[in-house]
PDB file of C-alpha atoms in Angstrom:
ATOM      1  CA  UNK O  29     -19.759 208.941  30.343  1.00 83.00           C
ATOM      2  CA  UNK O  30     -16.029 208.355  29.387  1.00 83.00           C
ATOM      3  CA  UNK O  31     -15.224 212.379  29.669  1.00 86.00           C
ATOM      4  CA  UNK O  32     -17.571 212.500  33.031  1.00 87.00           C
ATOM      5  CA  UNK O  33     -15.489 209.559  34.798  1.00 87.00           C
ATOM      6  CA  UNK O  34     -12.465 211.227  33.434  1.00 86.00           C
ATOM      7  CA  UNK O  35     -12.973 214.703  35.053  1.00 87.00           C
ATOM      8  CA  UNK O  36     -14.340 213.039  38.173  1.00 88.00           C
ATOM      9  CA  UNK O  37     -10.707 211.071  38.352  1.00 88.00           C
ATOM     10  CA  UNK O  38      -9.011 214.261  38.062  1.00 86.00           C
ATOM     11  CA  UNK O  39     -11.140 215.922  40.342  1.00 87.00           C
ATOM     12  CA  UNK O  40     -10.236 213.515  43.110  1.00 87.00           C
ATOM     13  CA  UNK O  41      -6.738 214.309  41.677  1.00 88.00           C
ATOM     14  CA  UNK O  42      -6.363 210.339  40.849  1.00 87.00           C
ATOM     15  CA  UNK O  43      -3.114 209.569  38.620  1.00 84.00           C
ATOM     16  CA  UNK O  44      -4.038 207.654  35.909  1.00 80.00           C
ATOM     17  CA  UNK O  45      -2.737 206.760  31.996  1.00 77.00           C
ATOM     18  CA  UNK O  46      -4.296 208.590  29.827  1.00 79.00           C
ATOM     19  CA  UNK O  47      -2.803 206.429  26.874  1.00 80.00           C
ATOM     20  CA  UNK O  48      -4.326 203.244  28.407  1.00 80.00           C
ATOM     21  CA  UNK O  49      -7.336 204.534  29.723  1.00 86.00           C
ATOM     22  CA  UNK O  50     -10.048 203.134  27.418  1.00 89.00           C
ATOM     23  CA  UNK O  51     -13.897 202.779  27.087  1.00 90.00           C
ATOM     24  CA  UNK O  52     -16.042 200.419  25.018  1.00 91.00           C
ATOM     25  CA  UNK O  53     -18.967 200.594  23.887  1.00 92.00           C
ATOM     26  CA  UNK O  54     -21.731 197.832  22.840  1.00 93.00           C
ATOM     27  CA  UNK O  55     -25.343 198.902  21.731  1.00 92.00           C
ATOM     28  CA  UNK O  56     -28.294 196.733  21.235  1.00 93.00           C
ATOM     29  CA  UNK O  57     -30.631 198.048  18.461  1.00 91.00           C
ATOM     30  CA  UNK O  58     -34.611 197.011  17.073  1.00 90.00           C
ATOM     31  CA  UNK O  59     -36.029 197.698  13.931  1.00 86.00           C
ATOM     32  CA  UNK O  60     -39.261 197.836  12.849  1.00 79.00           C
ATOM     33  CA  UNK O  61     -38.908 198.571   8.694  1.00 81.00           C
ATOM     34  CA  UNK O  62     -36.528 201.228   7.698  1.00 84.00           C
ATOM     35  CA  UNK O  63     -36.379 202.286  11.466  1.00 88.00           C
ATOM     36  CA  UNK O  64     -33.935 201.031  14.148  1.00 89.00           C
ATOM     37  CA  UNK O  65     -33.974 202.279  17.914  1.00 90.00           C
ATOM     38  CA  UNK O  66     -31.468 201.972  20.062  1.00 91.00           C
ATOM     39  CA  UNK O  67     -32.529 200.087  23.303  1.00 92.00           C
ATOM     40  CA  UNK O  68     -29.451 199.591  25.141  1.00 93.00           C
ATOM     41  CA  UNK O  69     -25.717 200.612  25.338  1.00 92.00           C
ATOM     42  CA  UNK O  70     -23.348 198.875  27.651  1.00 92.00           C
ATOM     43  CA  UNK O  71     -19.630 200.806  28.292  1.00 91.00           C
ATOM     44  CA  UNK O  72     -16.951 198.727  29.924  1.00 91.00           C
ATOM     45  CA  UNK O  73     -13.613 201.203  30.902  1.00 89.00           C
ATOM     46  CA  UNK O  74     -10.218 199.788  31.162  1.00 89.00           C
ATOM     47  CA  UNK O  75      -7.989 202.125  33.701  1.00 88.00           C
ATOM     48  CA  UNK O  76      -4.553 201.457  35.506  1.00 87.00           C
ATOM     49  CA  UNK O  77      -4.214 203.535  38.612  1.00 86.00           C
ATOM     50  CA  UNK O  78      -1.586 203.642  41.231  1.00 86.00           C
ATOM     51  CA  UNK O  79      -2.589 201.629  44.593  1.00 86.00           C
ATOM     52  CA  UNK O  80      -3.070 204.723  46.907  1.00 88.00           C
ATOM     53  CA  UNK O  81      -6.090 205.314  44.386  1.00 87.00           C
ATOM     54  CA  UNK O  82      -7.974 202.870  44.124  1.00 86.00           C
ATOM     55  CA  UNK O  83     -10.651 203.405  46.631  1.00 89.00           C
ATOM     56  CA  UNK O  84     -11.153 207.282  45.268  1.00 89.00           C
ATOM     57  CA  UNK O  85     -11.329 205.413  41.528  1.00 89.00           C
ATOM     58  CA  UNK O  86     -14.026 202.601  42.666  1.00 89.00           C
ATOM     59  CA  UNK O  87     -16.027 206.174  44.291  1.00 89.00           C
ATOM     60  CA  UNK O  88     -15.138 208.260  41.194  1.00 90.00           C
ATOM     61  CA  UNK O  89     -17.009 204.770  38.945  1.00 89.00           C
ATOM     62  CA  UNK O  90     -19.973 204.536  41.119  1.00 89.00           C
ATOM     63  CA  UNK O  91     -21.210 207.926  41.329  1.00 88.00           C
ATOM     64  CA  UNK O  92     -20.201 209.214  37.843  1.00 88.00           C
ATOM     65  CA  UNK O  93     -23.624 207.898  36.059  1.00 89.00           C
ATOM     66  CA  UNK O  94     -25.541 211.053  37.721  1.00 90.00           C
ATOM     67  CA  UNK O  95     -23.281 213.767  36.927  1.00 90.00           C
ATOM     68  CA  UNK O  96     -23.255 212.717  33.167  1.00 89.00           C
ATOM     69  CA  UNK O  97     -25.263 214.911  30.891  1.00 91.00           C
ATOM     70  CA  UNK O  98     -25.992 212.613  28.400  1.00 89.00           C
ATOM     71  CA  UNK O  99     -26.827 209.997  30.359  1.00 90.00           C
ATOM     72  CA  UNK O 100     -28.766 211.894  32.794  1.00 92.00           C
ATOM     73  CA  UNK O 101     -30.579 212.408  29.091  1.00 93.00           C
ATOM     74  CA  UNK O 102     -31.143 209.412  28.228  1.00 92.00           C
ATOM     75  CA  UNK O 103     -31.653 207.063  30.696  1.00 91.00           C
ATOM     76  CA  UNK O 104     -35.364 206.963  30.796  1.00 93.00           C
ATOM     77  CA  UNK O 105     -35.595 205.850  26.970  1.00 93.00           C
ATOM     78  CA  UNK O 106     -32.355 203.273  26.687  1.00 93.00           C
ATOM     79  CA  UNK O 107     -31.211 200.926  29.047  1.00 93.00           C
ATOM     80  CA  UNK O 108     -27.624 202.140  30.053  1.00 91.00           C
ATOM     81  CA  UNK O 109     -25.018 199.628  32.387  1.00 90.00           C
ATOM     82  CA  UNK O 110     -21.463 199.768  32.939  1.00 89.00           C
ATOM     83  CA  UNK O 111     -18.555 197.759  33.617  1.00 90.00           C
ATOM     84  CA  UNK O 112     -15.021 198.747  34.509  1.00 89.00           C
ATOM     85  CA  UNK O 113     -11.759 196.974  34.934  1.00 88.00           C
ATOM     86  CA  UNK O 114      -9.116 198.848  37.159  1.00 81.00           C
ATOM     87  CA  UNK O 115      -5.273 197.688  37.003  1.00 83.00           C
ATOM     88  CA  UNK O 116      -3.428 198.632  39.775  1.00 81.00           C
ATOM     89  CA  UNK O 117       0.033 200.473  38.752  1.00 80.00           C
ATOM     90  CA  UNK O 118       2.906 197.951  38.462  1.00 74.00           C
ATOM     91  CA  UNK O 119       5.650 200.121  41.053  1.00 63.00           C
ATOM     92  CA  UNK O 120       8.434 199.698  38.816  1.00 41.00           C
ATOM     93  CA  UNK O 121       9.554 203.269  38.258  1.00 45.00           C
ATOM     94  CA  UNK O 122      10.819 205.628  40.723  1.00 43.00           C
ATOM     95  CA  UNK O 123       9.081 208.596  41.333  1.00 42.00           C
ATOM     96  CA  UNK O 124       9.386 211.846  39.778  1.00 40.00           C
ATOM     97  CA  UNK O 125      12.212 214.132  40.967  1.00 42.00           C
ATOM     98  CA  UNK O 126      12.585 217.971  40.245  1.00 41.00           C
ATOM     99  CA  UNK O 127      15.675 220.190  40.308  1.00 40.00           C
ATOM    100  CA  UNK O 128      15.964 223.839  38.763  1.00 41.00           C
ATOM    101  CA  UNK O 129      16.801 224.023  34.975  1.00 40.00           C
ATOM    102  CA  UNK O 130      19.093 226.950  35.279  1.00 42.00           C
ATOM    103  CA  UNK O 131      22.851 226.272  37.069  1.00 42.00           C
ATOM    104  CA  UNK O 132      23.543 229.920  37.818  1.00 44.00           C
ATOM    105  CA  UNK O 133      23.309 231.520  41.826  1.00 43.00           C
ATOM    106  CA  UNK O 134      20.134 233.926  40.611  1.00 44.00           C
ATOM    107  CA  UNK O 135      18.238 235.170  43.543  1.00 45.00           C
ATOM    108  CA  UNK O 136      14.678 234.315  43.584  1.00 44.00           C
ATOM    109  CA  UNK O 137      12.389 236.348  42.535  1.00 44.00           C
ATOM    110  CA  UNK O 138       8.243 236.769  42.506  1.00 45.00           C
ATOM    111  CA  UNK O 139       7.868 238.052  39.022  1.00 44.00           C
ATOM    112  CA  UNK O 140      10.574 235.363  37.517  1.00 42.00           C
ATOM    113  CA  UNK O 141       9.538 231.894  38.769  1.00 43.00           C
ATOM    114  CA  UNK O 142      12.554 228.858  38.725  1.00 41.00           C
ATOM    115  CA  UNK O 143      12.174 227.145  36.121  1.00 42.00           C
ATOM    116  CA  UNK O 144      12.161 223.408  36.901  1.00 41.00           C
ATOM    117  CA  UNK O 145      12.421 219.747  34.706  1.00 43.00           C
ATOM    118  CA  UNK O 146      11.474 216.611  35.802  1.00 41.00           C
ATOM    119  CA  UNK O 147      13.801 213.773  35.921  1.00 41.00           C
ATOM    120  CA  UNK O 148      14.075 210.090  36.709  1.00 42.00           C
ATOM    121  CA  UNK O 149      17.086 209.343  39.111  1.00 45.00           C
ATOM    122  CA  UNK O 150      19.430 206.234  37.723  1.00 47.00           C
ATOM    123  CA  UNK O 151      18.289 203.018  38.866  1.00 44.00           C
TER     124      UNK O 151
END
């Protein structure tokens, strides 16, 4: 589910932390003897996302369930719920700015791209 919620963020081309973005996972097992069964898993998500995105990101959480393999697999035989926190982006840092790398007057041409490098203007 974590990988299926990820690509459907990035399909609706949502910005998000992929450092902070984080999923847990809490199962509830029986036993009878030797053998256990698994009867339930809950998966909470913690994501921080910029404020433009959050409606896309609360879309991209509800329907991801049904285009999960695995728990399109199992859903019938374990008891599967989710939960999901979603930080909005704090604002702080300016946005991304991009010059060329190269300082020389080259023409442009098709077959040899500008090279460009992102940068963070001075605050």
């Amino acid at each position: 589910m974590y990988g299926t919620l990820r690509g459907a963020l990035a399909g609706r081309k949502v910005a998000f932390d992929r450092d902070s973005y984080t999923a847990t996972a809490d199962g509830r097992i029986s036993g009878i003897g030797k053998t256990i069964r698994i009867t339930a898993i809950h998966v909470h998500y913690d994501i921080t996302v910029p404020m433009e995105a959050r409606e896309a990101t609360e879309r991209a959480l509800e329907v991801h369930p049904q285009g999960c393999p695995a728990h399109q697999s199992v859903k019938d035989a374990i008891a599967i719920s989710w939960s999901a926190t979603h930080t909005i982006a704090p604002e702080s840092r300016p946005p991304l700015r991009f010059q060329p790398s190269s300082t020389g007057n080259r023409k442009r041409n098709p077959t040899n791209p500008v090279r460009c490098r992102a940068y963070r203007p001075a605050s």
